[in-house]
């Protein structure tokens, strides 16, 4: 599958199909066991170097991007991005998790659980316009927060996409079963020897993922056309659901609007961020967009406004049709129509849901492959994964590897486990991107004074600390309003200090998020607060994954990316390709 490889971390590329060691570990640190031993002994200095290194925008746009050999085709417009956004969001998040959260967590109040994601959309949009590369939030964090934080986010990005795709694929099976007049779980194979949460095997999900993979590697533009044709059909089905569902509305179902209290609303909000990761995938397509300054803001913000409105209306319709306790968590809309005497309508709903989840899987496949491609360009992952096929202009290797991992997870794992774990990764990444936007606006190396830099660090630290304190009080179920009367005004004061005391060091060249620092600060607070609403078991799984990421980084990713940074510096023949916070206080080393 490899269409080429780099030798020596930045030297001449070899063409042709190959899976040799140089395709996966071309860096000097892995040239021999002795070299690897020397690299391990230098882990401390190398880690210090990577912790303070921040990539330049030009590096991401040119030198790093060139590591893929062939370029991705720039043939997407705002129309493509908008439909990718619609196709990515209106799927399992709306058709499955809405029912699950309404039944078990929030009741009818689930309708207000998805609005907060719009804050993150604006943060992403500024970065996607200013740094239009396939790496999405990984590239943005590499530029603003440094190499190590970008890797931490990268690992969670990959987890997010694998789990998201797996959850949608399993939901696809549930609606397919209802379309064929079966119960949602009838087409899964029960394996009693396995743990209860991993014993419902789903071969249909694997087949669907495989077909989506084949389409994604053939053509991005072709995938876009397929996506918006399905999305148009899907919107027609949604219109039918709203109109037909409201004819069966019973307002008495909404009388007990918050049966699980305020905590239920926030817990549902945390999980339902699952429905909004689509715009994250769309941002990775910036490298393939003809006019990023125009197309990305229209495509991202426009599609998210439409899908958020549709989500709210669909949630209201579902809760008006059935009492929250009677909602089916696997195929809620199909079962709701059947229970209201419109048994025929459940087939229309199931068909529409399948269309929607197919587009979600397609956009996820396109997005996750581009993330992995850019991560591999930096050599944090094997560079074999960075190769772009010269004929199709798509990252074939990355697409196949990511969807193989997704298929394995989809085959075994229960939807509830997937949704909660996914939400932790999503909220964590959204929070980091909001922090990165504050750093981008208020800090420029060589221009921002030391005093302003220190005030910026203090303000961001205070915003994070007060947000964590509020989330901790909420997560520990602290009684009374007193703790919040301290932490919330403290967050507000931190944001005011940033607004009043630190001058902005950068003005967006093409398009900027509004209301900085208020919007990104609010995004940080909300994302961290919602993390406090997720169950402890999910955090345990998140901790295990994070520990595994750290082990991989210390033994592989650190040394490979360190060597690659030196190779890029040598190629550019510049004394400073990457800059650290200490740039003015220490002589440049290691190509910084």
Coordinates of C-alpha atoms in Angstrom, one line a residue:
X1 CA 0.0 0.0 0.0
X2 CA 2.9 2.4 0.6
X3 CA 3.4 4.6 -2.5
X4 CA 6.6 6.0 -1.3
X5 CA 8.8 6.6 1.7
X6 CA 11.4 9.0 3.0
X7 CA 14.8 7.9 3.9
X8 CA 16.7 9.3 6.7
X9 CA 14.0 11.5 8.1
X10 CA 14.0 14.0 5.3
X11 CA 16.2 12.7 2.5
X12 CA 15.3 11.5 -1.0
X13 CA 12.0 9.7 -1.3
X14 CA 11.7 6.2 -2.8
X15 CA 8.8 5.4 -5.1
X16 CA 7.1 2.1 -5.4
X17 CA 5.3 -0.3 -3.2
X18 CA 7.4 -1.1 -0.2
X19 CA 7.0 -2.0 3.5
X20 CA 10.6 -2.0 4.5
X21 CA 11.9 -0.7 7.8
X22 CA 12.8 2.6 6.3
X23 CA 9.1 3.1 5.5
X24 CA 8.2 3.0 9.2
X25 CA 11.4 4.0 11.1
X26 CA 13.7 6.0 8.8
X27 CA 15.0 8.3 11.6
X28 CA 18.6 8.2 12.8
X29 CA 17.5 7.1 16.3
X30 CA 16.2 3.8 14.9
X31 CA 19.0 3.1 12.5
X32 CA 20.5 0.5 14.8
X33 CA 20.1 -0.8 18.4
X34 CA 23.1 1.2 19.4
X35 CA 21.6 4.4 18.0
X36 CA 18.3 3.6 19.8
X37 CA 20.2 3.1 23.0
X38 CA 21.9 6.5 22.6
X39 CA 18.5 8.0 21.9
X40 CA 16.9 6.5 25.1
X41 CA 19.8 7.9 27.1
X42 CA 19.0 11.4 25.7
X43 CA 15.3 11.1 26.6
X44 CA 15.5 13.9 29.2
X45 CA 17.1 16.6 27.0
X46 CA 15.0 15.6 24.0
X47 CA 11.8 15.8 26.1
X48 CA 12.7 19.2 27.3
X49 CA 13.3 20.3 23.7
X50 CA 9.9 19.0 22.5
X51 CA 8.1 20.5 25.5
X52 CA 9.2 24.0 24.6
X53 CA 9.2 23.7 20.8
X54 CA 6.5 25.4 18.8
X55 CA 6.1 24.7 15.1
X56 CA 5.9 27.7 12.7
X57 CA 2.9 28.1 10.5
X58 CA 5.1 28.0 7.4
X59 CA 6.6 24.7 8.6
X60 CA 3.2 23.1 8.8
X61 CA 2.1 24.5 5.5
X62 CA 5.2 23.7 3.5
X63 CA 8.0 21.5 4.9
X64 CA 5.8 19.2 7.0
X65 CA 3.1 19.0 4.3
X66 CA 5.7 18.0 1.7
X67 CA 6.4 14.8 3.7
X68 CA 3.4 13.2 2.0
X69 CA 5.0 13.2 -1.4
X70 CA 2.0 13.9 -3.6
X71 CA -0.3 16.7 -2.8
X72 CA -4.0 16.3 -1.9
X73 CA -6.3 17.7 -4.6
X74 CA -7.6 21.2 -3.8
X75 CA -11.1 20.8 -5.3
X76 CA -13.5 21.4 -2.4
X77 CA -15.7 24.4 -2.0
X78 CA -17.9 25.8 0.8
X79 CA -20.8 23.8 -0.6
X80 CA -18.8 20.6 -0.1
X81 CA -17.7 21.6 3.4
X82 CA -21.3 22.6 4.4
X83 CA -22.7 19.2 3.3
X84 CA -19.8 17.4 4.9
X85 CA -20.8 19.2 8.1
X86 CA -24.4 18.3 7.8
X87 CA -23.6 14.7 6.8
X88 CA -21.2 14.4 9.8
X89 CA -23.5 15.6 12.5
X90 CA -27.0 14.2 11.6
X91 CA -26.3 10.6 12.3
X92 CA -25.9 8.4 15.4
X93 CA -25.6 11.4 17.7
X94 CA -29.1 12.6 16.8
X95 CA -30.8 9.3 15.9
X96 CA -29.4 7.1 18.7
X97 CA -27.8 9.0 21.5
X98 CA -30.6 11.5 21.7
X99 CA -33.0 8.7 22.6
X100 CA -30.5 7.1 25.0
X101 CA -29.8 10.3 26.9
X102 CA -33.5 11.3 27.0
X103 CA -34.5 7.9 28.4
X104 CA -31.8 7.5 31.0
X105 CA -30.2 10.8 31.8
X106 CA -32.0 14.0 30.9
X107 CA -35.7 13.4 30.0
X108 CA -37.3 16.0 27.7
X109 CA -34.6 18.5 28.8
X110 CA -32.3 16.7 26.3
X111 CA -33.4 19.4 23.8
X112 CA -31.1 22.0 25.5
X113 CA -28.1 19.7 25.7
X114 CA -26.3 20.4 22.4
X115 CA -26.2 24.2 22.0
X116 CA -22.8 24.8 23.7
X117 CA -20.8 23.1 20.9
X118 CA -21.2 26.3 18.8
X119 CA -18.5 28.0 20.9
X120 CA -15.9 25.5 19.8
X121 CA -16.9 25.9 16.1
X122 CA -15.7 29.5 16.1
X123 CA -12.4 28.5 17.7
X124 CA -11.8 25.8 15.1
X125 CA -12.8 28.0 12.2
X126 CA -10.2 30.7 12.8
X127 CA -7.5 28.0 12.9
X128 CA -8.8 26.2 9.8
X129 CA -8.7 29.5 7.8
X130 CA -5.3 30.6 9.1
X131 CA -3.6 27.2 9.0
X132 CA -5.3 25.2 6.2
X133 CA -3.6 21.8 6.5
X134 CA -4.9 18.3 6.9
X135 CA -3.8 18.1 10.6
X136 CA -6.7 19.9 12.0
X137 CA -6.4 20.5 15.8
X138 CA -3.1 18.6 15.9
X139 CA -1.5 21.1 13.6
X140 CA -3.1 24.0 15.5
X141 CA -1.8 22.8 18.8
X142 CA 1.7 22.1 17.4
X143 CA 1.9 25.8 16.4
X144 CA 0.5 27.3 19.6
X145 CA 1.0 24.9 22.5
X146 CA 4.0 22.9 21.3
X147 CA 5.0 19.5 20.2
X148 CA 4.2 17.5 23.3
X149 CA 0.7 18.9 23.8
X150 CA 0.0 18.3 20.2
X151 CA 0.9 14.7 20.6
X152 CA -1.3 14.3 23.7
X153 CA -4.2 15.7 21.6
X154 CA -3.2 13.6 18.6
X155 CA -3.6 10.4 20.6
X156 CA -7.0 11.5 21.8
X157 CA -8.0 12.6 18.3
X158 CA -7.3 9.1 16.9
X159 CA -9.2 7.5 19.8
X160 CA -12.1 9.9 19.2
X161 CA -12.4 9.0 15.5
X162 CA -12.0 5.2 16.0
X163 CA -14.6 5.2 18.8
X164 CA -16.9 7.6 17.0
X165 CA -16.9 5.5 13.8
X166 CA -17.4 2.3 15.8
X167 CA -20.4 3.7 17.6
X168 CA -22.0 4.9 14.4
X169 CA -21.4 1.6 12.7
X170 CA -23.1 -0.3 15.6
X171 CA -26.0 2.1 15.5
X172 CA -26.2 1.5 11.7
X173 CA -26.8 -2.2 12.5
X174 CA -29.6 -1.4 14.9
X175 CA -31.5 0.7 12.4
X176 CA -30.9 -1.8 9.6
X177 CA -32.5 -4.4 11.8
X178 CA -35.6 -2.3 12.4
X179 CA -35.8 -1.6 8.6
X180 CA -36.1 -5.4 8.1
X181 CA -38.8 -5.6 10.9
X182 CA -36.4 -7.0 13.5
X183 CA -35.5 -5.9 17.0
X184 CA -32.5 -3.5 17.1
X185 CA -30.1 -6.1 18.5
X186 CA -31.3 -9.1 16.5
X187 CA -28.4 -9.1 14.0
X188 CA -25.7 -9.1 16.6
X189 CA -24.0 -12.4 17.7
X190 CA -24.0 -13.0 21.4
X191 CA -20.8 -14.4 22.8
X192 CA -21.4 -15.3 26.5
X193 CA -17.8 -16.1 27.2
X194 CA -16.9 -12.4 26.8
X195 CA -17.5 -9.6 29.2
X196 CA -21.2 -8.3 29.0
X197 CA -20.2 -4.9 27.5
X198 CA -18.1 -6.6 24.8
X199 CA -20.1 -9.8 24.1
X200 CA -22.5 -8.5 21.4
X201 CA -20.5 -9.1 18.2
X202 CA -21.5 -6.9 15.2
X203 CA -20.3 -8.3 11.8
X204 CA -22.6 -6.0 9.9
X205 CA -20.8 -2.9 11.3
X206 CA -17.5 -4.3 10.0
X207 CA -18.9 -4.8 6.5
X208 CA -20.3 -1.2 6.4
X209 CA -16.9 0.2 7.6
X210 CA -15.1 -1.7 4.9
X211 CA -17.4 -0.4 2.1
X212 CA -17.0 3.2 3.4
X213 CA -13.2 2.7 3.5
X214 CA -13.2 1.7 -0.2
X215 CA -15.2 4.9 -1.2
X216 CA -13.0 7.2 1.0
X217 CA -9.7 6.1 -0.7
X218 CA -11.0 6.5 -4.2
X219 CA -11.7 10.3 -4.3
X220 CA -12.4 13.1 -1.8
X221 CA -14.5 15.0 -4.4
X222 CA -16.4 11.8 -5.2
X223 CA -17.0 11.2 -1.5
X224 CA -18.3 14.8 -1.3
X225 CA -20.8 14.3 -4.1
X226 CA -22.0 11.0 -2.6
X227 CA -22.3 12.7 0.8
X228 CA -24.4 15.6 -0.3
X229 CA -26.7 13.5 -2.4
X230 CA -27.4 11.3 0.6
X231 CA -27.6 14.3 2.9
X232 CA -30.3 15.9 0.7
X233 CA -32.3 12.7 0.8
X234 CA -31.7 12.6 4.5
X235 CA -33.0 16.1 5.1
X236 CA -36.2 15.1 3.3
X237 CA -36.6 12.2 5.8
X238 CA -35.9 14.6 8.7
X239 CA -38.6 16.9 7.4
X240 CA -41.0 13.9 7.3
X241 CA -40.1 12.9 10.9
X242 CA -40.7 16.4 12.2
X243 CA -44.0 16.9 10.4
X244 CA -45.4 13.4 10.9
X245 CA -44.1 13.2 14.5
X246 CA -45.7 16.5 15.5
X247 CA -49.1 15.2 14.3
X248 CA -48.8 12.6 17.0
X249 CA -47.5 15.0 19.7
X250 CA -48.8 14.8 23.2
X251 CA -47.8 17.9 25.3
X252 CA -48.4 16.0 28.5
X253 CA -45.1 14.1 27.8
X254 CA -43.3 17.4 28.4
X255 CA -44.8 18.3 31.7
X256 CA -42.0 16.6 33.7
X257 CA -39.3 18.5 31.7
X258 CA -36.3 17.8 33.9
X259 CA -37.0 14.5 35.7
X260 CA -33.3 14.0 36.3
X261 CA -32.7 17.5 37.4
X262 CA -30.0 20.0 36.2
X263 CA -27.3 17.3 36.5
X264 CA -29.1 15.2 33.9
X265 CA -29.0 18.1 31.4
X266 CA -25.2 18.6 31.8
X267 CA -24.6 14.8 31.8
X268 CA -26.5 14.5 28.5
X269 CA -24.6 17.6 27.1
X270 CA -21.3 15.9 27.8
X271 CA -22.3 12.7 26.0
X272 CA -24.1 14.5 23.1
X273 CA -20.9 16.3 22.1
X274 CA -20.6 13.0 20.2
X275 CA -23.1 14.5 17.7
X276 CA -20.9 17.6 17.1
X277 CA -17.5 16.1 16.3
X278 CA -18.4 16.4 12.6
X279 CA -17.1 19.9 12.3
X280 CA -13.8 18.8 13.7
X281 CA -13.5 16.3 10.8
X282 CA -14.5 19.0 8.3
X283 CA -11.7 21.3 9.5
X284 CA -9.2 18.6 8.4
X285 CA -10.3 19.2 4.8
X286 CA -8.9 22.7 4.8
X287 CA -5.9 21.5 2.8
X288 CA -8.2 20.4 0.0
X289 CA -10.3 23.6 -0.1
X290 CA -10.0 26.0 -3.0
X291 CA -10.5 29.2 -1.1
X292 CA -10.0 28.6 2.7
X293 CA -10.7 32.2 3.7
X294 CA -14.2 32.2 2.2
X295 CA -15.2 28.5 2.1
X296 CA -14.2 27.4 5.6
X297 CA -16.2 30.0 7.6
X298 CA -19.3 29.5 5.4
X299 CA -19.0 25.7 5.4
X300 CA -18.3 25.2 9.1
X301 CA -20.4 27.9 10.8
X302 CA -23.3 27.5 8.3
X303 CA -23.5 23.7 8.6
X304 CA -23.3 23.8 12.4
X305 CA -26.1 26.4 12.7
X306 CA -28.4 24.3 10.5
X307 CA -27.6 21.0 12.3
X308 CA -27.9 22.5 15.8
X309 CA -31.4 23.8 14.9
X310 CA -32.4 20.4 13.4
X311 CA -31.1 18.6 16.5
X312 CA -33.2 20.7 18.8
X313 CA -36.4 20.3 16.7
X314 CA -35.9 16.5 16.4
X315 CA -35.3 16.2 20.1
X316 CA -38.5 18.1 20.8
X317 CA -40.4 15.9 18.4
X318 CA -39.2 12.7 20.0
X319 CA -40.1 13.8 23.5
X320 CA -43.5 14.9 22.4
X321 CA -44.3 11.6 20.7
X322 CA -43.4 9.4 23.7
X323 CA -42.9 9.7 27.5
X324 CA -39.2 9.7 28.1
X325 CA -39.3 6.4 30.0
X326 CA -40.8 4.6 27.0
X327 CA -38.1 5.8 24.5
X328 CA -36.1 3.0 22.9
X329 CA -32.4 3.7 23.3
X330 CA -31.2 1.8 20.2
X331 CA -33.7 3.0 17.5
X332 CA -35.8 5.7 19.3
X333 CA -37.5 7.3 16.3
X334 CA -38.5 4.1 14.6
X335 CA -39.9 2.6 17.8
X336 CA -41.7 5.9 18.6
X337 CA -43.6 5.8 15.3
X338 CA -44.5 2.2 15.8
X339 CA -45.8 2.8 19.3
X340 CA -48.0 5.8 18.0
X341 CA -49.8 3.6 15.5
X342 CA -47.7 4.6 12.4
X343 CA -45.9 1.3 12.0
X344 CA -45.2 1.9 8.4
X345 CA -43.4 5.2 9.2
X346 CA -40.7 3.3 11.1
X347 CA -39.4 2.0 7.8
X348 CA -39.1 5.6 6.4
X349 CA -37.3 6.6 9.6
X350 CA -34.9 3.6 9.6
X351 CA -34.1 4.2 6.0
X352 CA -33.3 7.9 6.7
X353 CA -31.3 7.1 9.7
X354 CA -29.2 4.6 7.7
X355 CA -28.6 7.3 5.1
X356 CA -27.5 9.7 7.8
X357 CA -25.2 7.3 9.6
X358 CA -23.6 6.3 6.3
X359 CA -22.6 10.0 5.7
X360 CA -21.3 10.2 9.2
X361 CA -19.1 7.2 8.6
X362 CA -17.9 8.6 5.3
X363 CA -17.0 12.1 6.8
X364 CA -15.4 10.4 9.8
X365 CA -13.3 8.2 7.5
X366 CA -12.1 11.2 5.4
X367 CA -11.3 13.2 8.5
X368 CA -9.5 10.6 10.6
X369 CA -7.3 9.6 7.7
X370 CA -6.2 13.2 7.2
X371 CA -5.4 13.6 10.9
X372 CA -3.3 10.5 10.9
X373 CA -1.6 11.7 7.7
X374 CA -0.4 14.9 9.2
X375 CA 0.6 13.3 12.5
X376 CA 2.7 10.9 10.5
X377 CA 4.2 13.8 8.5
X378 CA 5.8 14.9 11.8
X379 CA 7.0 11.3 12.4
X380 CA 5.2 11.0 15.7
X381 CA 3.6 8.0 13.8
X382 CA 5.4 6.0 11.1
X383 CA 5.8 8.1 8.0
X384 CA 4.5 5.3 5.9
X385 CA 1.1 6.5 7.0
X386 CA 1.7 10.0 5.6
X387 CA 1.9 8.9 2.0
X388 CA -0.7 10.4 -0.4
X389 CA -1.5 8.3 -3.4
X390 CA -0.4 10.2 -6.5
X391 CA -3.3 9.1 -8.7
X392 CA -6.3 9.5 -6.3
X393 CA -4.8 12.3 -4.2
X394 CA -6.0 10.6 -1.0
X395 CA -4.1 9.1 2.0
X396 CA -4.7 5.5 1.3
X397 CA -2.5 4.0 4.0
X398 CA -3.9 6.1 6.8
X399 CA -7.5 5.5 5.7
X400 CA -7.1 1.7 5.7
X401 CA -5.2 1.6 9.1
X402 CA -7.7 3.8 10.9
X403 CA -10.8 2.0 9.5
X404 CA -9.2 -1.3 10.4
X405 CA -8.9 -0.2 14.0
X406 CA -12.5 1.2 13.9
X407 CA -13.8 -2.1 12.6
X408 CA -12.2 -4.1 15.4
X409 CA -13.7 -1.7 18.1
X410 CA -17.1 -1.8 16.4
X411 CA -17.2 -5.6 16.3
X412 CA -16.9 -6.0 20.1
X413 CA -17.8 -2.8 22.0
X414 CA -21.2 -1.6 23.5
X415 CA -22.5 1.8 22.3
X416 CA -22.8 3.2 25.9
X417 CA -19.1 2.6 26.6
X418 CA -18.1 4.1 23.3
X419 CA -20.2 7.3 23.7
X420 CA -18.9 8.2 27.2
X421 CA -15.2 7.6 26.3
X422 CA -15.6 9.5 23.1
X423 CA -17.0 12.5 24.9
X424 CA -14.0 12.8 27.2
X425 CA -11.6 12.9 24.3
X426 CA -13.8 15.3 22.4
X427 CA -14.3 17.7 25.3
X428 CA -10.6 17.6 26.2
X429 CA -9.5 18.5 22.6
X430 CA -12.1 21.3 22.3
X431 CA -10.7 22.7 25.5
X432 CA -7.1 22.6 24.3
X433 CA -8.1 24.3 21.0
X434 CA -9.7 27.1 22.9
X435 CA -6.6 27.6 25.0
X436 CA -4.5 27.6 21.8
X437 CA -6.7 30.3 20.4
X438 CA -5.9 32.5 23.4
X439 CA -2.2 31.9 23.0
X440 CA -2.4 32.6 19.3
X441 CA -4.1 36.0 19.8
X442 CA -2.0 37.1 22.8
X443 CA 1.5 35.7 22.2
X444 CA 3.9 36.1 19.4
X445 CA 7.5 35.1 19.9
X446 CA 9.9 38.1 19.7
X447 CA 7.1 40.6 19.8
X448 CA 5.2 40.0 23.1
X449 CA 7.1 41.3 26.1
X450 CA 8.1 39.1 29.0
X451 CA 5.8 41.0 31.3
X452 CA 2.8 40.5 28.9
X453 CA 3.8 36.8 28.4
X454 CA 3.8 36.2 32.2
X455 CA 0.4 38.0 32.6
X456 CA -1.0 35.8 29.8
X457 CA 0.3 32.6 31.4
X458 CA -1.2 33.7 34.8
X459 CA -4.6 34.5 33.3
X460 CA -4.9 31.3 31.3
X461 CA -3.8 29.3 34.4
X462 CA -6.4 31.1 36.4
X463 CA -9.1 30.4 33.8
X464 CA -8.2 26.7 33.8
X465 CA -8.0 26.5 37.6
X466 CA -11.3 28.1 38.2
X467 CA -13.0 26.0 35.5
X468 CA -11.5 22.8 37.0
X469 CA -12.6 23.9 40.5
X470 CA -16.2 24.5 39.3
X471 CA -16.2 21.1 37.5
X472 CA -14.8 19.3 40.5
X473 CA -17.4 20.7 42.8
X474 CA -20.1 19.6 40.3
X475 CA -18.6 16.2 39.8
X476 CA -18.2 15.5 43.5
X477 CA -21.9 16.6 44.0
X478 CA -21.0 19.3 46.5
X479 CA -24.2 20.7 48.1
X480 CA -25.1 24.3 48.2
X481 CA -24.3 27.3 46.0
X482 CA -21.4 28.7 48.0
X483 CA -18.5 26.9 46.1
X484 CA -20.0 28.2 42.8
X485 CA -20.3 31.7 44.1
X486 CA -16.6 31.6 44.5
X487 CA -15.4 29.7 41.5
X488 CA -17.6 31.3 38.8
X489 CA -16.8 34.9 39.7
X490 CA -13.2 33.9 39.9
X491 CA -13.4 32.6 36.3
X492 CA -15.0 35.9 35.3
X493 CA -12.4 37.9 37.0
X494 CA -9.6 35.9 35.3
X495 CA -11.2 36.6 31.9
X496 CA -11.6 40.3 32.7
X497 CA -7.9 40.5 33.6
X498 CA -6.9 38.9 30.4
X499 CA -9.1 41.3 28.4
X500 CA -8.0 44.4 30.3
X501 CA -4.4 43.8 31.1
X502 CA -2.9 41.9 28.2
X503 CA -2.8 43.5 24.7
X504 CA -3.6 41.2 21.8
X505 CA -0.4 40.5 19.8
X506 CA -1.9 39.2 16.6
X507 CA -4.8 40.1 14.4
X508 CA -6.2 37.3 12.2
X509 CA -5.1 37.8 8.6
X510 CA -8.2 36.4 6.9
X511 CA -11.0 35.5 9.4
X512 CA -11.1 35.6 13.2
X513 CA -13.3 34.3 16.0
X514 CA -15.5 37.0 17.6
X515 CA -15.5 38.2 21.2
X516 CA -11.9 37.1 22.1
X517 CA -11.1 36.4 24.9
X518 CA -14.7 35.9 26.1
X519 CA -15.7 33.2 23.6
X520 CA -12.6 30.9 24.0
X521 CA -12.6 31.4 27.8
X522 CA -16.3 30.4 27.9
X523 CA -15.5 27.4 25.7
X524 CA -12.7 26.3 28.1
X525 CA -15.1 26.7 31.1
X526 CA -18.0 24.8 29.5
X527 CA -15.8 21.9 28.1
X528 CA -14.1 21.4 31.5
X529 CA -17.5 21.7 33.3
X530 CA -19.0 19.0 31.1
X531 CA -16.1 16.7 31.8
X532 CA -17.2 16.8 35.4
X533 CA -20.5 15.2 34.4
X534 CA -19.0 12.0 32.9
X535 CA -18.9 8.8 34.9
X536 CA -15.7 7.6 36.8
X537 CA -15.4 4.4 34.7
X538 CA -15.0 6.4 31.6
X539 CA -12.2 8.4 33.2
X540 CA -10.5 5.2 34.2
X541 CA -10.5 4.0 30.6
X542 CA -9.3 7.5 29.5
X543 CA -6.4 7.3 32.0
X544 CA -5.3 3.9 30.7
X545 CA -5.3 5.2 27.2
X546 CA -3.3 8.3 28.2
X547 CA -0.8 6.2 30.0
X548 CA -0.3 4.0 26.9
X549 CA 0.2 7.2 24.8
X550 CA 2.9 8.5 27.1
X551 CA 4.7 5.1 27.0
X552 CA 4.6 5.2 23.2
X553 CA 5.8 8.8 23.1
X554 CA 8.7 8.3 25.4
X555 CA 10.0 5.2 23.6
X556 CA 9.1 6.0 20.0
X557 CA 7.3 9.2 19.1
X558 CA 9.7 11.6 21.0
X559 CA 12.8 10.3 19.2
X560 CA 11.3 10.1 15.8
X561 CA 9.8 13.6 15.9
X562 CA 13.0 15.0 17.4
X563 CA 15.0 13.6 14.5
X564 CA 12.5 14.8 12.0
X565 CA 12.6 18.4 13.4
X566 CA 16.3 18.4 12.9
X567 CA 15.9 17.1 9.3
X568 CA 13.4 19.9 8.5
X569 CA 15.7 22.5 10.0
X570 CA 18.6 21.2 7.8
X571 CA 16.4 21.2 4.7
X572 CA 15.2 24.7 5.2
X573 CA 18.7 25.9 5.9
X574 CA 17.4 28.2 8.5
X575 CA 18.6 28.8 12.1
X576 CA 15.1 28.7 13.4
X577 CA 12.3 26.5 12.0
X578 CA 10.8 25.9 15.4
X579 CA 10.7 28.5 18.2
X580 CA 10.4 27.9 21.9
X581 CA 9.1 30.2 24.6
X582 CA 12.7 30.8 25.7
X583 CA 13.7 31.9 22.2
X584 CA 15.0 35.3 23.3
X585 CA 16.7 34.0 26.5
X586 CA 18.8 31.1 25.2
X587 CA 20.9 30.5 22.0
X588 CA 19.1 28.5 19.3
X589 CA 19.7 24.8 19.5
X590 CA 18.6 21.7 17.6
X591 CA 17.2 23.8 14.8
X592 CA 15.1 26.1 16.9

